[in-house]
């Protein structure tokens, strides 16, 4: 039988429709992987552009506490003020050099009353990960901090923490617990303090990569093509008589 005549039968129109739907799904997944790759490339570009710049005063880069520009992530800033030692908090279940531990958050009040949250590094947890093994004391008196800008984190609904701890670095929650106008978009990962004091384990420059998104995207396009190849192969095979079509069974009442 001529494959073209077979292709226009009702049954094979249905098979073609299913093949097109399969291919469209594969293309959509491929486009999603390309979008993920573009996001990863953008994150790498921001890191490369900002991380090693010279520090600038926080008030110069972020003049309003509510201001947020995602392109400023990783920018080094200098902040001068006094730590609010009574308001230090510890973020739970954070990965670090020794496994799961805490990160120490110390509010730094500037002379204008605004408060910038400084993450002073990772500290180990005890055996059941309930409390930090050590609690580095923050410097007393005026201090100058250099830190990298990091966006605040989302609040996790339903996750709570004991007194003196917090589940995520959710800046609105920290604002409610701290006297002063807390920066709403950014906190800082500590680079250095002057005068210096003991801190947790501070961060090295992160290593970002694109991940496997390009290869995954290409695979989905190959799958879409294979769907049409399989359609053509099956159509030709049935047209040659190698496979008999499945007979339609009539239902009887």
PDB file of C-alpha atoms in Angstrom:
ATOM      1  CA  UNK A   1       0.000   0.000   0.000  1.00  0.00           C
ATOM      2  CA  UNK A   2       1.163   3.513  -0.765  1.00  0.00           C
ATOM      3  CA  UNK A   3       2.438   5.106   2.499  1.00  0.00           C
ATOM      4  CA  UNK A   4       0.888   8.449   1.545  1.00  0.00           C
ATOM      5  CA  UNK A   5      -2.565   6.909   1.163  1.00  0.00           C
ATOM      6  CA  UNK A   6      -2.145   5.147   4.486  1.00  0.00           C
ATOM      7  CA  UNK A   7      -1.015   8.370   6.156  1.00  0.00           C
ATOM      8  CA  UNK A   8      -4.327  10.130   5.392  1.00  0.00           C
ATOM      9  CA  UNK A   9      -6.427   7.466   7.054  1.00  0.00           C
ATOM     10  CA  UNK A  10      -8.183   8.393  10.271  1.00  0.00           C
ATOM     11  CA  UNK A  11      -5.997   6.127  12.365  1.00  0.00           C
ATOM     12  CA  UNK A  12      -2.729   7.540  11.082  1.00  0.00           C
ATOM     13  CA  UNK A  13      -3.984  11.117  11.393  1.00  0.00           C
ATOM     14  CA  UNK A  14      -4.439  10.319  15.072  1.00  0.00           C
ATOM     15  CA  UNK A  15      -0.938   8.848  15.307  1.00  0.00           C
ATOM     16  CA  UNK A  16       0.485  11.945  13.614  1.00  0.00           C
ATOM     17  CA  UNK A  17      -1.377  14.171  16.078  1.00  0.00           C
ATOM     18  CA  UNK A  18       0.111  12.263  19.015  1.00  0.00           C
ATOM     19  CA  UNK A  19       3.570  12.563  17.434  1.00  0.00           C
ATOM     20  CA  UNK A  20       3.165  16.324  17.025  1.00  0.00           C
ATOM     21  CA  UNK A  21       2.035  16.673  20.649  1.00  0.00           C
ATOM     22  CA  UNK A  22       5.042  14.631  21.802  1.00  0.00           C
ATOM     23  CA  UNK A  23       7.414  16.773  19.724  1.00  0.00           C
ATOM     24  CA  UNK A  24       5.828  20.012  21.011  1.00  0.00           C
ATOM     25  CA  UNK A  25       6.323  18.835  24.596  1.00  0.00           C
ATOM     26  CA  UNK A  26       9.968  18.004  23.895  1.00  0.00           C
ATOM     27  CA  UNK A  27      10.556  21.405  22.283  1.00  0.00           C
ATOM     28  CA  UNK A  28       8.954  23.151  25.278  1.00  0.00           C
ATOM     29  CA  UNK A  29      11.236  21.259  27.655  1.00  0.00           C
ATOM     30  CA  UNK A  30      14.212  22.129  25.458  1.00  0.00           C
ATOM     31  CA  UNK A  31      13.293  25.819  25.576  1.00  0.00           C
ATOM     32  CA  UNK A  32      12.975  25.578  29.362  1.00  0.00           C
ATOM     33  CA  UNK A  33      16.499  24.167  29.571  1.00  0.00           C
ATOM     34  CA  UNK A  34      17.791  26.996  27.371  1.00  0.00           C
ATOM     35  CA  UNK A  35      16.111  29.488  29.728  1.00  0.00           C
ATOM     36  CA  UNK A  36      17.743  27.787  32.728  1.00  0.00           C
ATOM     37  CA  UNK A  37      21.119  28.036  30.969  1.00  0.00           C
ATOM     38  CA  UNK A  38      20.560  31.745  30.298  1.00  0.00           C
ATOM     39  CA  UNK A  39      19.800  32.286  34.007  1.00  0.00           C
ATOM     40  CA  UNK A  40      22.994  30.463  34.980  1.00  0.00           C
ATOM     41  CA  UNK A  41      25.034  32.524  32.494  1.00  0.00           C
ATOM     42  CA  UNK A  42      23.523  35.738  33.873  1.00  0.00           C
ATOM     43  CA  UNK A  43      24.420  34.716  37.441  1.00  0.00           C
ATOM     44  CA  UNK A  44      28.003  33.988  36.374  1.00  0.00           C
ATOM     45  CA  UNK A  45      28.227  37.348  34.606  1.00  0.00           C
ATOM     46  CA  UNK A  46      27.060  39.214  37.730  1.00  0.00           C
ATOM     47  CA  UNK A  47      29.584  37.357  39.900  1.00  0.00           C
ATOM     48  CA  UNK A  48      32.465  38.044  37.493  1.00  0.00           C
ATOM     49  CA  UNK A  49      31.534  41.709  37.125  1.00  0.00           C
ATOM     50  CA  UNK A  50      31.042  42.493  40.820  1.00  0.00           C
ATOM     51  CA  UNK A  51      32.929  40.204  43.167  1.00  0.00           C
ATOM     52  CA  UNK A  52      36.431  41.670  42.854  1.00  0.00           C
ATOM     53  CA  UNK A  53      35.502  45.339  42.618  1.00  0.00           C
ATOM     54  CA  UNK A  54      36.869  47.778  45.171  1.00  0.00           C
ATOM     55  CA  UNK A  55      34.570  48.267  48.175  1.00  0.00           C
ATOM     56  CA  UNK A  56      32.360  51.357  48.168  1.00  0.00           C
ATOM     57  CA  UNK A  57      30.334  52.814  51.066  1.00  0.00           C
ATOM     58  CA  UNK A  58      26.989  51.066  51.482  1.00  0.00           C
ATOM     59  CA  UNK A  59      25.095  54.361  51.611  1.00  0.00           C
ATOM     60  CA  UNK A  60      26.614  55.336  48.259  1.00  0.00           C
ATOM     61  CA  UNK A  61      25.572  52.111  46.500  1.00  0.00           C
ATOM     62  CA  UNK A  62      22.232  51.629  48.302  1.00  0.00           C
ATOM     63  CA  UNK A  63      21.111  55.117  49.414  1.00  0.00           C
ATOM     64  CA  UNK A  64      17.635  53.955  50.509  1.00  0.00           C
ATOM     65  CA  UNK A  65      17.171  50.957  52.806  1.00  0.00           C
ATOM     66  CA  UNK A  66      14.255  49.645  50.721  1.00  0.00           C
ATOM     67  CA  UNK A  67      16.179  49.864  47.438  1.00  0.00           C
ATOM     68  CA  UNK A  68      17.090  46.649  45.627  1.00  0.00           C
ATOM     69  CA  UNK A  69      18.848  46.112  42.301  1.00  0.00           C
ATOM     70  CA  UNK A  70      19.673  42.459  41.584  1.00  0.00           C
ATOM     71  CA  UNK A  71      22.648  43.514  39.435  1.00  0.00           C
ATOM     72  CA  UNK A  72      24.434  44.723  42.588  1.00  0.00           C
ATOM     73  CA  UNK A  73      24.729  41.209  44.025  1.00  0.00           C
ATOM     74  CA  UNK A  74      28.280  40.348  45.188  1.00  0.00           C
ATOM     75  CA  UNK A  75      29.349  44.028  45.243  1.00  0.00           C
ATOM     76  CA  UNK A  76      31.772  44.691  48.138  1.00  0.00           C
ATOM     77  CA  UNK A  77      30.636  47.492  50.429  1.00  0.00           C
ATOM     78  CA  UNK A  78      32.022  49.182  53.536  1.00  0.00           C
ATOM     79  CA  UNK A  79      29.765  49.806  56.520  1.00  0.00           C
ATOM     80  CA  UNK A  80      30.662  51.684  59.696  1.00  0.00           C
ATOM     81  CA  UNK A  81      28.699  51.344  62.897  1.00  0.00           C
ATOM     82  CA  UNK A  82      28.234  49.469  66.131  1.00  0.00           C
ATOM     83  CA  UNK A  83      27.130  45.860  66.432  1.00  0.00           C
ATOM     84  CA  UNK A  84      23.931  45.242  68.390  1.00  0.00           C
ATOM     85  CA  UNK A  85      25.322  42.355  70.411  1.00  0.00           C
ATOM     86  CA  UNK A  86      21.993  41.692  72.145  1.00  0.00           C
ATOM     87  CA  UNK A  87      20.295  41.057  68.773  1.00  0.00           C
ATOM     88  CA  UNK A  88      22.706  38.473  67.329  1.00  0.00           C
ATOM     89  CA  UNK A  89      20.856  35.517  65.781  1.00  0.00           C
ATOM     90  CA  UNK A  90      21.892  32.157  64.346  1.00  0.00           C
ATOM     91  CA  UNK A  91      20.476  30.756  61.097  1.00  0.00           C
ATOM     92  CA  UNK A  92      19.691  27.056  61.410  1.00  0.00           C
ATOM     93  CA  UNK A  93      20.712  24.102  59.180  1.00  0.00           C
ATOM     94  CA  UNK A  94      23.358  25.796  57.040  1.00  0.00           C
ATOM     95  CA  UNK A  95      25.996  23.829  55.173  1.00  0.00           C
ATOM     96  CA  UNK A  96      29.620  24.661  55.902  1.00  0.00           C
ATOM     97  CA  UNK A  97      33.135  23.238  56.125  1.00  0.00           C
ATOM     98  CA  UNK A  98      32.157  20.788  58.874  1.00  0.00           C
ATOM     99  CA  UNK A  99      28.730  19.772  57.592  1.00  0.00           C
ATOM    100  CA  UNK A 100      25.480  21.193  58.966  1.00  0.00           C
ATOM    101  CA  UNK A 101      25.758  24.128  61.351  1.00  0.00           C
ATOM    102  CA  UNK A 102      24.675  27.749  61.795  1.00  0.00           C
ATOM    103  CA  UNK A 103      25.474  31.174  60.365  1.00  0.00           C
ATOM    104  CA  UNK A 104      25.881  34.085  62.766  1.00  0.00           C
ATOM    105  CA  UNK A 105      23.856  37.197  61.931  1.00  0.00           C
ATOM    106  CA  UNK A 106      24.890  40.416  63.653  1.00  0.00           C
ATOM    107  CA  UNK A 107      22.941  43.669  63.121  1.00  0.00           C
ATOM    108  CA  UNK A 108      25.247  46.646  62.546  1.00  0.00           C
ATOM    109  CA  UNK A 109      23.718  50.029  63.396  1.00  0.00           C
ATOM    110  CA  UNK A 110      25.090  53.014  61.476  1.00  0.00           C
ATOM    111  CA  UNK A 111      25.243  56.563  62.805  1.00  0.00           C
ATOM    112  CA  UNK A 112      22.008  57.484  60.955  1.00  0.00           C
ATOM    113  CA  UNK A 113      20.098  54.710  62.757  1.00  0.00           C
ATOM    114  CA  UNK A 114      19.860  52.342  59.776  1.00  0.00           C
ATOM    115  CA  UNK A 115      20.796  48.711  60.426  1.00  0.00           C
ATOM    116  CA  UNK A 116      22.677  46.407  58.087  1.00  0.00           C
ATOM    117  CA  UNK A 117      22.651  42.660  58.793  1.00  0.00           C
ATOM    118  CA  UNK A 118      26.149  41.130  58.650  1.00  0.00           C
ATOM    119  CA  UNK A 119      26.592  37.392  58.260  1.00  0.00           C
ATOM    120  CA  UNK A 120      29.792  36.727  60.229  1.00  0.00           C
ATOM    121  CA  UNK A 121      30.295  33.197  58.997  1.00  0.00           C
ATOM    122  CA  UNK A 122      29.502  29.554  59.613  1.00  0.00           C
ATOM    123  CA  UNK A 123      29.834  27.908  63.005  1.00  0.00           C
ATOM    124  CA  UNK A 124      29.559  24.215  63.828  1.00  0.00           C
ATOM    125  CA  UNK A 125      26.528  22.715  65.550  1.00  0.00           C
ATOM    126  CA  UNK A 126      26.404  20.304  68.464  1.00  0.00           C
ATOM    127  CA  UNK A 127      25.592  16.617  68.082  1.00  0.00           C
ATOM    128  CA  UNK A 128      21.880  17.024  67.417  1.00  0.00           C
ATOM    129  CA  UNK A 129      22.285  20.281  65.408  1.00  0.00           C
ATOM    130  CA  UNK A 130      20.184  22.172  67.959  1.00  0.00           C
ATOM    131  CA  UNK A 131      22.652  24.890  69.043  1.00  0.00           C
ATOM    132  CA  UNK A 132      26.002  26.308  67.896  1.00  0.00           C
ATOM    133  CA  UNK A 133      29.110  24.816  69.480  1.00  0.00           C
ATOM    134  CA  UNK A 134      30.662  28.285  69.698  1.00  0.00           C
ATOM    135  CA  UNK A 135      29.236  31.804  69.586  1.00  0.00           C
ATOM    136  CA  UNK A 136      31.922  34.231  68.367  1.00  0.00           C
ATOM    137  CA  UNK A 137      31.712  37.511  70.256  1.00  0.00           C
ATOM    138  CA  UNK A 138      31.145  40.553  68.058  1.00  0.00           C
ATOM    139  CA  UNK A 139      33.511  43.525  68.459  1.00  0.00           C
ATOM    140  CA  UNK A 140      32.408  46.231  70.864  1.00  0.00           C
ATOM    141  CA  UNK A 141      32.457  49.885  69.934  1.00  0.00           C
ATOM    142  CA  UNK A 142      32.740  51.363  66.442  1.00  0.00           C
ATOM    143  CA  UNK A 143      33.717  48.897  63.708  1.00  0.00           C
ATOM    144  CA  UNK A 144      34.283  49.089  59.962  1.00  0.00           C
ATOM    145  CA  UNK A 145      33.014  46.102  57.999  1.00  0.00           C
ATOM    146  CA  UNK A 146      33.696  45.028  54.429  1.00  0.00           C
ATOM    147  CA  UNK A 147      31.057  42.648  53.101  1.00  0.00           C
ATOM    148  CA  UNK A 148      29.600  41.300  49.858  1.00  0.00           C
ATOM    149  CA  UNK A 149      25.969  42.189  49.167  1.00  0.00           C
ATOM    150  CA  UNK A 150      23.636  39.177  49.187  1.00  0.00           C
ATOM    151  CA  UNK A 151      19.845  39.285  48.615  1.00  0.00           C
ATOM    152  CA  UNK A 152      17.598  38.378  51.522  1.00  0.00           C
ATOM    153  CA  UNK A 153      15.960  34.963  51.527  1.00  0.00           C
ATOM    154  CA  UNK A 154      12.303  33.990  51.386  1.00  0.00           C
ATOM    155  CA  UNK A 155      10.447  33.018  54.503  1.00  0.00           C
ATOM    156  CA  UNK A 156       9.585  29.332  54.788  1.00  0.00           C
ATOM    157  CA  UNK A 157       5.990  29.078  55.952  1.00  0.00           C
ATOM    158  CA  UNK A 158       5.553  26.759  58.905  1.00  0.00           C
ATOM    159  CA  UNK A 159       9.253  26.555  59.762  1.00  0.00           C
ATOM    160  CA  UNK A 160      10.031  28.044  63.149  1.00  0.00           C
ATOM    161  CA  UNK A 161      13.178  28.315  65.257  1.00  0.00           C
ATOM    162  CA  UNK A 162      13.997  28.467  68.972  1.00  0.00           C
ATOM    163  CA  UNK A 163      14.788  31.705  70.780  1.00  0.00           C
ATOM    164  CA  UNK A 164      17.982  33.266  69.447  1.00  0.00           C
ATOM    165  CA  UNK A 165      17.735  31.423  66.116  1.00  0.00           C
ATOM    166  CA  UNK A 166      15.999  31.966  62.777  1.00  0.00           C
ATOM    167  CA  UNK A 167      15.025  29.575  59.987  1.00  0.00           C
ATOM    168  CA  UNK A 168      16.125  31.711  57.015  1.00  0.00           C
ATOM    169  CA  UNK A 169      17.712  35.099  56.414  1.00  0.00           C
ATOM    170  CA  UNK A 170      14.319  36.752  55.961  1.00  0.00           C
ATOM    171  CA  UNK A 171      15.035  40.445  56.325  1.00  0.00           C
ATOM    172  CA  UNK A 172      11.468  41.480  57.148  1.00  0.00           C
ATOM    173  CA  UNK A 173      11.507  39.095  60.111  1.00  0.00           C
ATOM    174  CA  UNK A 174      14.876  40.472  61.175  1.00  0.00           C
ATOM    175  CA  UNK A 175      13.516  44.015  60.888  1.00  0.00           C
ATOM    176  CA  UNK A 176      10.692  43.110  63.274  1.00  0.00           C
ATOM    177  CA  UNK A 177      13.206  41.742  65.793  1.00  0.00           C
ATOM    178  CA  UNK A 178      15.703  44.609  65.564  1.00  0.00           C
ATOM    179  CA  UNK A 179      15.492  48.227  66.679  1.00  0.00           C
ATOM    180  CA  UNK A 180      16.178  50.468  63.699  1.00  0.00           C
ATOM    181  CA  UNK A 181      15.491  50.621  59.968  1.00  0.00           C
ATOM    182  CA  UNK A 182      16.903  47.344  58.619  1.00  0.00           C
ATOM    183  CA  UNK A 183      17.976  47.188  54.968  1.00  0.00           C
ATOM    184  CA  UNK A 184      15.111  45.346  53.278  1.00  0.00           C
ATOM    185  CA  UNK A 185      16.823  43.919  50.213  1.00  0.00           C
ATOM    186  CA  UNK A 186      20.388  43.132  51.195  1.00  0.00           C
ATOM    187  CA  UNK A 187      22.507  41.632  53.915  1.00  0.00           C
ATOM    188  CA  UNK A 188      26.290  41.258  53.823  1.00  0.00           C
ATOM    189  CA  UNK A 189      28.620  38.277  53.893  1.00  0.00           C
ATOM    190  CA  UNK A 190      31.607  39.346  55.929  1.00  0.00           C
ATOM    191  CA  UNK A 191      34.960  39.835  54.232  1.00  0.00           C
ATOM    192  CA  UNK A 192      36.797  41.695  57.013  1.00  0.00           C
ATOM    193  CA  UNK A 193      36.287  43.745  60.174  1.00  0.00           C
ATOM    194  CA  UNK A 194      38.352  46.517  61.741  1.00  0.00           C
ATOM    195  CA  UNK A 195      39.090  46.083  64.573  1.00  0.00           C
ATOM    196  CA  UNK A 196      39.171  42.382  63.907  1.00  0.00           C
ATOM    197  CA  UNK A 197      37.604  39.706  66.107  1.00  0.00           C
ATOM    198  CA  UNK A 198      36.888  36.007  66.039  1.00  0.00           C
ATOM    199  CA  UNK A 199      34.300  35.010  63.451  1.00  0.00           C
ATOM    200  CA  UNK A 200      32.843  31.856  62.012  1.00  0.00           C
ATOM    201  CA  UNK A 201      34.234  30.324  58.840  1.00  0.00           C
ATOM    202  CA  UNK A 202      33.881  33.009  56.154  1.00  0.00           C
ATOM    203  CA  UNK A 203      33.295  32.375  52.473  1.00  0.00           C
ATOM    204  CA  UNK A 204      35.618  31.927  49.554  1.00  0.00           C
ATOM    205  CA  UNK A 205      34.695  33.153  46.100  1.00  0.00           C
ATOM    206  CA  UNK A 206      31.892  30.892  44.857  1.00  0.00           C
ATOM    207  CA  UNK A 207      32.421  28.716  41.795  1.00  0.00           C
ATOM    208  CA  UNK A 208      29.451  28.927  39.419  1.00  0.00           C
ATOM    209  CA  UNK A 209      28.970  26.968  36.191  1.00  0.00           C
ATOM    210  CA  UNK A 210      26.286  26.647  33.550  1.00  0.00           C
ATOM    211  CA  UNK A 211      25.435  23.091  34.485  1.00  0.00           C
ATOM    212  CA  UNK A 212      24.204  20.504  31.964  1.00  0.00           C
ATOM    213  CA  UNK A 213      21.336  22.635  30.619  1.00  0.00           C
ATOM    214  CA  UNK A 214      22.727  22.911  27.066  1.00  0.00           C
ATOM    215  CA  UNK A 215      23.145  19.149  26.661  1.00  0.00           C
ATOM    216  CA  UNK A 216      19.697  18.532  28.155  1.00  0.00           C
ATOM    217  CA  UNK A 217      18.131  21.049  25.768  1.00  0.00           C
ATOM    218  CA  UNK A 218      19.744  19.408  22.755  1.00  0.00           C
ATOM    219  CA  UNK A 219      18.597  15.996  23.973  1.00  0.00           C
ATOM    220  CA  UNK A 220      14.982  17.159  24.087  1.00  0.00           C
ATOM    221  CA  UNK A 221      15.232  18.407  20.494  1.00  0.00           C
ATOM    222  CA  UNK A 222      16.685  15.057  19.460  1.00  0.00           C
ATOM    223  CA  UNK A 223      13.766  13.300  21.164  1.00  0.00           C
ATOM    224  CA  UNK A 224      11.348  15.507  19.201  1.00  0.00           C
ATOM    225  CA  UNK A 225      13.065  14.542  15.943  1.00  0.00           C
ATOM    226  CA  UNK A 226      13.106  10.874  16.921  1.00  0.00           C
ATOM    227  CA  UNK A 227       9.330  11.006  17.362  1.00  0.00           C
ATOM    228  CA  UNK A 228       8.878  11.915  13.684  1.00  0.00           C
ATOM    229  CA  UNK A 229      11.493   9.366  12.628  1.00  0.00           C
ATOM    230  CA  UNK A 230       9.605   6.709  14.565  1.00  0.00           C
ATOM    231  CA  UNK A 231       6.329   7.824  12.987  1.00  0.00           C
ATOM    232  CA  UNK A 232       7.781   7.524   9.468  1.00  0.00           C
ATOM    233  CA  UNK A 233       9.379   4.154  10.223  1.00  0.00           C
ATOM    234  CA  UNK A 234       6.116   2.693  11.595  1.00  0.00           C
ATOM    235  CA  UNK A 235       4.060   4.111   8.697  1.00  0.00           C
ATOM    236  CA  UNK A 236       6.400   2.641   6.091  1.00  0.00           C
ATOM    237  CA  UNK A 237       6.536  -0.708   7.883  1.00  0.00           C
ATOM    238  CA  UNK A 238       2.748  -1.019   7.973  1.00  0.00           C
ATOM    239  CA  UNK A 239       2.405   0.158   4.369  1.00  0.00           C
ATOM    240  CA  UNK A 240       4.746  -2.653   3.269  1.00  0.00           C
ATOM    241  CA  UNK A 241       2.611  -5.167   5.109  1.00  0.00           C
ATOM    242  CA  UNK A 242       5.257  -6.022   7.700  1.00  0.00           C
ATOM    243  CA  UNK A 243       2.802  -5.197  10.502  1.00  0.00           C
ATOM    244  CA  UNK A 244      -0.926  -5.693  10.313  1.00  0.00           C
ATOM    245  CA  UNK A 245      -2.992  -2.852  11.758  1.00  0.00           C
ATOM    246  CA  UNK A 246      -4.790  -3.622  14.979  1.00  0.00           C
ATOM    247  CA  UNK A 247      -8.412  -4.419  14.108  1.00  0.00           C
ATOM    248  CA  UNK A 248     -11.048  -2.244  15.652  1.00  0.00           C
ATOM    249  CA  UNK A 249     -13.285  -4.169  18.016  1.00  0.00           C
ATOM    250  CA  UNK A 250     -16.955  -3.280  17.926  1.00  0.00           C
ATOM    251  CA  UNK A 251     -18.732  -3.177  21.252  1.00  0.00           C
ATOM    252  CA  UNK A 252     -22.003  -4.980  21.420  1.00  0.00           C
ATOM    253  CA  UNK A 253     -24.728  -4.137  23.819  1.00  0.00           C
TER     254      UNK A 253
END
